[in-house]
PDB file of C-alpha atoms in Angstrom:
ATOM      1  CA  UNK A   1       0.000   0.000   0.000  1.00  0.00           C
ATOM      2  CA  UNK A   2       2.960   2.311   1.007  1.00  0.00           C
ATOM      3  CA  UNK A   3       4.613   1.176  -2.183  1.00  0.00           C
ATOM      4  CA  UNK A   4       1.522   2.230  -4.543  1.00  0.00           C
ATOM      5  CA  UNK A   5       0.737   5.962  -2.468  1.00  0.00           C
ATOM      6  CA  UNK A   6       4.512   6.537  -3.344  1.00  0.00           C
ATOM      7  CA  UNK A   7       4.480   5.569  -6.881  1.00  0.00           C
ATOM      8  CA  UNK A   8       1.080   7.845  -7.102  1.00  0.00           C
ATOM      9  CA  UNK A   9       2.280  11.110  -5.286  1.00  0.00           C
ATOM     10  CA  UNK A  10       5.570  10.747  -7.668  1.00  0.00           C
ATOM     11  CA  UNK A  11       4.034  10.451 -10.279  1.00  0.00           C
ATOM     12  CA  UNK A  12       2.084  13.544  -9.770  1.00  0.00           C
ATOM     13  CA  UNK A  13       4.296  15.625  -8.898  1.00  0.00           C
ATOM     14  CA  UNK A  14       5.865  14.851 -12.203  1.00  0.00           C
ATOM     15  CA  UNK A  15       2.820  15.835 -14.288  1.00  0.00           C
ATOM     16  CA  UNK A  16       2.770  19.204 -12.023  1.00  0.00           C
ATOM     17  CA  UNK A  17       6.242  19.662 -12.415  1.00  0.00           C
ATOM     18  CA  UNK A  18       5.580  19.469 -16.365  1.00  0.00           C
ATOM     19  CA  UNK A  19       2.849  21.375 -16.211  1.00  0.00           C
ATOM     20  CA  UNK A  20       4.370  24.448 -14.219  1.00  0.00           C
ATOM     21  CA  UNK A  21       7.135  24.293 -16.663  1.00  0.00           C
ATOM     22  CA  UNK A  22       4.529  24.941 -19.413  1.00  0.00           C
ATOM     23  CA  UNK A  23       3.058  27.485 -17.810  1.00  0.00           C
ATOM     24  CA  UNK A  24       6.772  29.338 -17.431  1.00  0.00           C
ATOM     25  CA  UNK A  25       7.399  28.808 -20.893  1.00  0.00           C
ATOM     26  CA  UNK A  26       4.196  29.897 -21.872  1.00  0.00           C
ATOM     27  CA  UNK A  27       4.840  33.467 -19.976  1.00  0.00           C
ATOM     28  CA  UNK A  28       8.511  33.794 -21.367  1.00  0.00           C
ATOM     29  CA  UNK A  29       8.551  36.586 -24.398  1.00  0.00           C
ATOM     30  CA  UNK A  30      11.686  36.319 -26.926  1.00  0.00           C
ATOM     31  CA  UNK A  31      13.634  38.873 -28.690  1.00  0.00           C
ATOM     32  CA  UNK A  32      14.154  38.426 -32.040  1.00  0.00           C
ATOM     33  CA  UNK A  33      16.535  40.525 -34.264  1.00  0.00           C
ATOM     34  CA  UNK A  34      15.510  40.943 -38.079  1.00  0.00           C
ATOM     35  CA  UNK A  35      18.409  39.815 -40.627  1.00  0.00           C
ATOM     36  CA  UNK A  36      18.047  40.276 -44.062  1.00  0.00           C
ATOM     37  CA  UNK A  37      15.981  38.534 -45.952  1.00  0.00           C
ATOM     38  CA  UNK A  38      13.515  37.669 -43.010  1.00  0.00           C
ATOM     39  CA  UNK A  39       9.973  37.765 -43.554  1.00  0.00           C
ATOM     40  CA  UNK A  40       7.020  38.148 -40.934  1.00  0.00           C
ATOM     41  CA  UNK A  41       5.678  34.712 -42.172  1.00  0.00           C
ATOM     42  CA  UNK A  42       9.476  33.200 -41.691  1.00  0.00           C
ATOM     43  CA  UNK A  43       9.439  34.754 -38.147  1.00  0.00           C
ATOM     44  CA  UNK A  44       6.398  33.177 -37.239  1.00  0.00           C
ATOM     45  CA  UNK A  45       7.552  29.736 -38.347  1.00  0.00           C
ATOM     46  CA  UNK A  46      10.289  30.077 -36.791  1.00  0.00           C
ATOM     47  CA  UNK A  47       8.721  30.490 -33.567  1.00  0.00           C
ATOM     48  CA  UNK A  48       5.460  28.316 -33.550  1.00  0.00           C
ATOM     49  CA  UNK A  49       3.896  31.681 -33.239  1.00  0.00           C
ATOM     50  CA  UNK A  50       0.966  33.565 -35.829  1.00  0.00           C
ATOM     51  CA  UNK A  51       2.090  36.175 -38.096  1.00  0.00           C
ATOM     52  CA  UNK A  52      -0.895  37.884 -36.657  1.00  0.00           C
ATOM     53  CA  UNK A  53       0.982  37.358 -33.061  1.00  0.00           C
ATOM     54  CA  UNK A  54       3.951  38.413 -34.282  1.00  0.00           C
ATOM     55  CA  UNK A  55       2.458  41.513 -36.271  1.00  0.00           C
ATOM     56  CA  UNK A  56       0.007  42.960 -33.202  1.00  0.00           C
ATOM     57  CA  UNK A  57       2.918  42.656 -30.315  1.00  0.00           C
ATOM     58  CA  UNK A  58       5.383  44.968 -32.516  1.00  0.00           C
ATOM     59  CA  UNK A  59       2.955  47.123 -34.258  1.00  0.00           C
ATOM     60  CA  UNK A  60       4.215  46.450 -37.706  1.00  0.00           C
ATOM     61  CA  UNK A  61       2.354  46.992 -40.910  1.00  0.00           C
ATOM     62  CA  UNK A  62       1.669  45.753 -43.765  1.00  0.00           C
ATOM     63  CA  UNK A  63       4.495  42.945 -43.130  1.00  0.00           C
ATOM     64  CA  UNK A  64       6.963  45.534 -43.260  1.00  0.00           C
ATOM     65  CA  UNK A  65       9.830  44.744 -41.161  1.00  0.00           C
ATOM     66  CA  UNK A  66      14.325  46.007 -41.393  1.00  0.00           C
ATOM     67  CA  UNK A  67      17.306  44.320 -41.159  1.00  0.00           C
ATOM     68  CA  UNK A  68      18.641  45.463 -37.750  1.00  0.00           C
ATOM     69  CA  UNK A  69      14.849  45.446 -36.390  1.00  0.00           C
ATOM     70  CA  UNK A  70      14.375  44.000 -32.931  1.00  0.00           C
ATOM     71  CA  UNK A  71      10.789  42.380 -32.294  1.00  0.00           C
ATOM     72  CA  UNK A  72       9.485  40.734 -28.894  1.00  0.00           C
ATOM     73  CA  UNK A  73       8.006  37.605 -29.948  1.00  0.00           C
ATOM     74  CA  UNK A  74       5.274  36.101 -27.129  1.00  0.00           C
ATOM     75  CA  UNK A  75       4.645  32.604 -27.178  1.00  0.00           C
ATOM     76  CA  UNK A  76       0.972  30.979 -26.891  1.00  0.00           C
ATOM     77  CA  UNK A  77       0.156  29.839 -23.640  1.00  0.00           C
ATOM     78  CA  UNK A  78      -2.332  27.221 -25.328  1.00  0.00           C
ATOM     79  CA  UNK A  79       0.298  25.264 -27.381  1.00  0.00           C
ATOM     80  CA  UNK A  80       2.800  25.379 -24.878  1.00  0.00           C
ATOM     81  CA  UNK A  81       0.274  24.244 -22.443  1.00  0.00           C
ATOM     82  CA  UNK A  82      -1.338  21.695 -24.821  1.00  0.00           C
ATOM     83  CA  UNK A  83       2.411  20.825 -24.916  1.00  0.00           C
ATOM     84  CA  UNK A  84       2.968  19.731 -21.323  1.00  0.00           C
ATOM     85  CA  UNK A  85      -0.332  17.957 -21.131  1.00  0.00           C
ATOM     86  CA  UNK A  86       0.641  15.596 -24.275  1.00  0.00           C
ATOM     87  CA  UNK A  87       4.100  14.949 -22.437  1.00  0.00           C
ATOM     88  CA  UNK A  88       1.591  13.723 -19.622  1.00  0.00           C
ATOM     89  CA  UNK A  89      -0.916  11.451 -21.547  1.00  0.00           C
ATOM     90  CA  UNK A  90       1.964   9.917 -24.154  1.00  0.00           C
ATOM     91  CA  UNK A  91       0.211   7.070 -24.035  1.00  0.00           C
ATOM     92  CA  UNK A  92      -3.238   8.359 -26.093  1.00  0.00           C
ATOM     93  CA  UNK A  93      -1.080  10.869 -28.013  1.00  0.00           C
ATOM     94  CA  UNK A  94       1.429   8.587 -29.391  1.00  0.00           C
ATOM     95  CA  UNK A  95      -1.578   6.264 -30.400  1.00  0.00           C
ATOM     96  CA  UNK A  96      -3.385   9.134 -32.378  1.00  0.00           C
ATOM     97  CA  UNK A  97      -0.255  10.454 -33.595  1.00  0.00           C
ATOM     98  CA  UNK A  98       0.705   7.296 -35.399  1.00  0.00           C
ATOM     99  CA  UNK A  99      -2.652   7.177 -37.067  1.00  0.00           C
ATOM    100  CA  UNK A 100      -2.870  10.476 -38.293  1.00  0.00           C
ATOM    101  CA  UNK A 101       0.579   9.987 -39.335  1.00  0.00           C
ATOM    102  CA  UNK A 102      -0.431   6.993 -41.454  1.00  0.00           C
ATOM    103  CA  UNK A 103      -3.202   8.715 -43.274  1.00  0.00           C
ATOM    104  CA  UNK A 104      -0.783  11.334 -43.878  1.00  0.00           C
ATOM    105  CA  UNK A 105       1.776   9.366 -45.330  1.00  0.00           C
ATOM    106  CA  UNK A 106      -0.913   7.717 -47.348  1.00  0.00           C
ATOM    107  CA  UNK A 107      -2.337  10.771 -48.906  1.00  0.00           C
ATOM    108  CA  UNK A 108       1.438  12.021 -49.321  1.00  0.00           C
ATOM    109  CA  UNK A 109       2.473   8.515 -51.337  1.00  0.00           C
ATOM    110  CA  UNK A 110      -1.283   8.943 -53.076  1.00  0.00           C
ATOM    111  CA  UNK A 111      -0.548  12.455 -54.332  1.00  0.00           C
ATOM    112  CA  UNK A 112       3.242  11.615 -54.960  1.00  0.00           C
ATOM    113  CA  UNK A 113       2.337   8.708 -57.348  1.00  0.00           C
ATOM    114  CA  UNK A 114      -0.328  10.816 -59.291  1.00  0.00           C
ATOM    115  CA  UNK A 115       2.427  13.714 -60.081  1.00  0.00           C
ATOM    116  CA  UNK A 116       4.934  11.544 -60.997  1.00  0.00           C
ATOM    117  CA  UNK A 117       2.655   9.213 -63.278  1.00  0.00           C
ATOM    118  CA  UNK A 118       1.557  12.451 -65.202  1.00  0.00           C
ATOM    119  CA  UNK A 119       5.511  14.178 -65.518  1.00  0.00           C
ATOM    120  CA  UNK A 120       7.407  10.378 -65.880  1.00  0.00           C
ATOM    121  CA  UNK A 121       6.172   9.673 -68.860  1.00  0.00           C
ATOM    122  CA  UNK A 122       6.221  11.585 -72.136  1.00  0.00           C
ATOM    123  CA  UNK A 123       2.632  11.423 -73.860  1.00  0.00           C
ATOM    124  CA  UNK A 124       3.062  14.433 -76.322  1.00  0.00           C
ATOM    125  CA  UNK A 125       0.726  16.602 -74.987  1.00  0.00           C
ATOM    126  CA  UNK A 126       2.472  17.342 -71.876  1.00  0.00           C
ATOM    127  CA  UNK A 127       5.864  18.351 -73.301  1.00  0.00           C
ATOM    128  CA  UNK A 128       6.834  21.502 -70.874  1.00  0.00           C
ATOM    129  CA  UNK A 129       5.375  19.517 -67.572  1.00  0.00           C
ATOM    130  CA  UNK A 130       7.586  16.416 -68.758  1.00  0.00           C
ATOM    131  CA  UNK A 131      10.797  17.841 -69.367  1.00  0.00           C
ATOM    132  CA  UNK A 132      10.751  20.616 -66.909  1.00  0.00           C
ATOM    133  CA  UNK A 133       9.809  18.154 -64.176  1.00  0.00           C
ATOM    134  CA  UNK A 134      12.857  15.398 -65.705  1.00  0.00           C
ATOM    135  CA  UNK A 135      15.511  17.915 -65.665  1.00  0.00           C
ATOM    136  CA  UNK A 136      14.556  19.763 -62.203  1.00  0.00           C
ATOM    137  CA  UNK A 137      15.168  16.333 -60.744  1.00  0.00           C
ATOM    138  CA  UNK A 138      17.361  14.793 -61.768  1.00  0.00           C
ATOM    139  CA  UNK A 139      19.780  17.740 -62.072  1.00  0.00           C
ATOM    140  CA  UNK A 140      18.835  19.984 -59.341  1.00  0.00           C
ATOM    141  CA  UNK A 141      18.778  23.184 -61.656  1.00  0.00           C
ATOM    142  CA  UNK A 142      15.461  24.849 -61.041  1.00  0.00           C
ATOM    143  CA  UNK A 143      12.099  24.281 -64.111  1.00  0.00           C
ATOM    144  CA  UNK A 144      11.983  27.976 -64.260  1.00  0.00           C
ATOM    145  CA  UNK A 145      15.744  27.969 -65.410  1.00  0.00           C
ATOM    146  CA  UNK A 146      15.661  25.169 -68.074  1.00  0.00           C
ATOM    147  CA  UNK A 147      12.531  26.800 -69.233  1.00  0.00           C
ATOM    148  CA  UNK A 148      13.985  29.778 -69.833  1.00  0.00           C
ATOM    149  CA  UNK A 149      17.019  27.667 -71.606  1.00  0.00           C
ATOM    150  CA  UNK A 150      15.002  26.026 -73.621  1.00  0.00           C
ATOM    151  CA  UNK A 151      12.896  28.946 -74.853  1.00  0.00           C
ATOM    152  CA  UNK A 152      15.876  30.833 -75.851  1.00  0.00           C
ATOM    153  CA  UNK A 153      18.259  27.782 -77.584  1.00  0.00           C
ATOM    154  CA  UNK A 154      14.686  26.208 -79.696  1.00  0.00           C
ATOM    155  CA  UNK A 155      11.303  27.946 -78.361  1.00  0.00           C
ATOM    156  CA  UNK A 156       9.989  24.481 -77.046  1.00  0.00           C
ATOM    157  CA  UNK A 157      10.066  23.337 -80.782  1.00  0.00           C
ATOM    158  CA  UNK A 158      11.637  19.535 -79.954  1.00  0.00           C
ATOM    159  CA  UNK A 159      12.693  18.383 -83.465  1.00  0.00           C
ATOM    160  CA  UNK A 160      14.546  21.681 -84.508  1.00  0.00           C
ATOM    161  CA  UNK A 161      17.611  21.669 -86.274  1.00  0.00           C
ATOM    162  CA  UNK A 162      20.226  24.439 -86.393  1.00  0.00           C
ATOM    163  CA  UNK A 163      21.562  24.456 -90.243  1.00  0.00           C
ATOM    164  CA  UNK A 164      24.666  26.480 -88.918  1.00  0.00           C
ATOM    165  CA  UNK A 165      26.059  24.235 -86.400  1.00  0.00           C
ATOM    166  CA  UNK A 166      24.037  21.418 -86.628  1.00  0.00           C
ATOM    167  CA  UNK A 167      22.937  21.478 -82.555  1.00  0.00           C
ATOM    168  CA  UNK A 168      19.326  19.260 -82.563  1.00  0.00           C
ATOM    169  CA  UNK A 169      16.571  19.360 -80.590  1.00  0.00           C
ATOM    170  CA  UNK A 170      15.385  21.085 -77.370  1.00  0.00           C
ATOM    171  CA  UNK A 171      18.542  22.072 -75.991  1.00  0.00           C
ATOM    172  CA  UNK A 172      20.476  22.559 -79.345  1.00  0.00           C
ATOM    173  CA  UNK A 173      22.378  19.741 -78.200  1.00  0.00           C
ATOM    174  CA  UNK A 174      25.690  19.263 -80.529  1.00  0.00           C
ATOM    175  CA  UNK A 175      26.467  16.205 -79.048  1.00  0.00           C
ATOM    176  CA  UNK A 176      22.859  14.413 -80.967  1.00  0.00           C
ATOM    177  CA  UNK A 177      21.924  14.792 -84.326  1.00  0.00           C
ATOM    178  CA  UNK A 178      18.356  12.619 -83.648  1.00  0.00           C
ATOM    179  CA  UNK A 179      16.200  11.471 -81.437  1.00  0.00           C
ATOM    180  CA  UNK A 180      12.971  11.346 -78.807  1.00  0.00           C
ATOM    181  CA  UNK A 181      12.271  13.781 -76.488  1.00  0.00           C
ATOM    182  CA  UNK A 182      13.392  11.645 -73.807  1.00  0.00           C
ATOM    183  CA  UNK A 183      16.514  10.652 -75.442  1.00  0.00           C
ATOM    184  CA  UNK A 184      16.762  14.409 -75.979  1.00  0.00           C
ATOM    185  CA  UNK A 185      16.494  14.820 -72.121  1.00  0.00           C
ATOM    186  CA  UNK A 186      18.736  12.065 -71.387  1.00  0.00           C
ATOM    187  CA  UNK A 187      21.128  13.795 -73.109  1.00  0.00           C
ATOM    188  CA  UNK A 188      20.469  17.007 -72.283  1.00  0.00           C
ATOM    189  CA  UNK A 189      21.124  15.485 -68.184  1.00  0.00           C
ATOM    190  CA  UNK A 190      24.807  13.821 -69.667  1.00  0.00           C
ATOM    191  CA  UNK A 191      25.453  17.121 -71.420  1.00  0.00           C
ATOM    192  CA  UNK A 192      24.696  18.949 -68.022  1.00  0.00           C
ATOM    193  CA  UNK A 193      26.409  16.099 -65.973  1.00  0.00           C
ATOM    194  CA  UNK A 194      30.150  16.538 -68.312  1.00  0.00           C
ATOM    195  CA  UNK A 195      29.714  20.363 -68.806  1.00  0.00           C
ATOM    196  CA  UNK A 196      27.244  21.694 -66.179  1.00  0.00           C
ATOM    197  CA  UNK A 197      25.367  24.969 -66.981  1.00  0.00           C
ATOM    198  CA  UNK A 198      28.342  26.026 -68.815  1.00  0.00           C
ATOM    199  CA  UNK A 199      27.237  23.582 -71.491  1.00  0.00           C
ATOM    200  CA  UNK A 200      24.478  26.553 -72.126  1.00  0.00           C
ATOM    201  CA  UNK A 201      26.658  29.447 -71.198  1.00  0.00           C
ATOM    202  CA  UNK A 202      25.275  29.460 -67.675  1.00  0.00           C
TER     203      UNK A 202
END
């Protein structure tokens, strides 16, 4: 009986021991100090905070905010709070938790497979989608920079043909003379592999 009063009045005075902690945490402002290229919404994230919160405590407006700046951030009672009470109930949380992370990862792997079925495969009518999505991944180098590329060396026309120099395709690629679109990418990726972006006088 002794040993099972002990265990209890331990044990609570854990859980109120976590919860105090939350409730000092939950009163504890920040300073913050603005670098550049900081945003309000990056500020926020950074803190598990609102842009709202972080807007109304330092009377900024519209999002406006200086290198140099300082801001007080405040931290929401209720999360850190909801905090200490999942550290208490683990139990149900890690339960739910692994559930909802399920579903996510589901709906993630769902999404993931319906993206890549429509960009991993070349039908013809989704040129730009195809090879802006091939080369973004498996080089690295950004779709809005091939497309620009691409626009400039053969304005998205795949089976052009320079009579001067004789580059093919896409990517006026002087390394081909023929070939698919996706041969033309899988080129395009060796070309950028050998050469990198100097290959297009990137």
């Amino acid at each position: 009986m002794k040993k099972l009063v002990s265990t209890i009045v331990t044990t609570s005075a854990a859980a109120a021991g976590l919860f105090f902690a939350g409730v000092v945490n939950a009163n504890a402002d920040s300073t913050y100090t603005v670098k550049s290229g900081d945003s309000v919404w990056a500020i926020a994230q950074k803190f598990n905070t609102t842009i709202n919160n972080v807007e109304t405590t330092n009377n900024i407006k519209g999002h406006y905010i200086l290198p140099g700046q300082k801001l007080t951030i405040k931290t929401s009672a209720s999360n850190t709070n909801s905090s200490s009470s999942n550290s208490t109930s683990a139990s149900t949380t890690s339960s739910s938790s692994t559930s909802s992370s399920s579903n996510t990862t589901a709906t993630t792997s769902s999404t993931s497979s319906s993206t890549s079925s429509s960009t991993s495969t070349y039908t013809g009518s989704n040129l730009k989608s195809y090879v802006l999505s091939q080369m973004q991944s498996r080089t690295g180098v950004s779709a809005s920079t091939w497309n620009t590329i691409i626009t400039r060396e053969s304005n998205w026309e795949p089976y052009v043909v320079n009579s001067t120099s004789g580059a093919y395709g896409l990517f006026q690629n002087m390394h081909i003379s023929s070939g698919s679109v996706e041969e033309q990418v899988d080129a395009a990726v060796a070309l950028y592999e050998a050469q990198g972006m100097a290959a297009w006088a990137l």
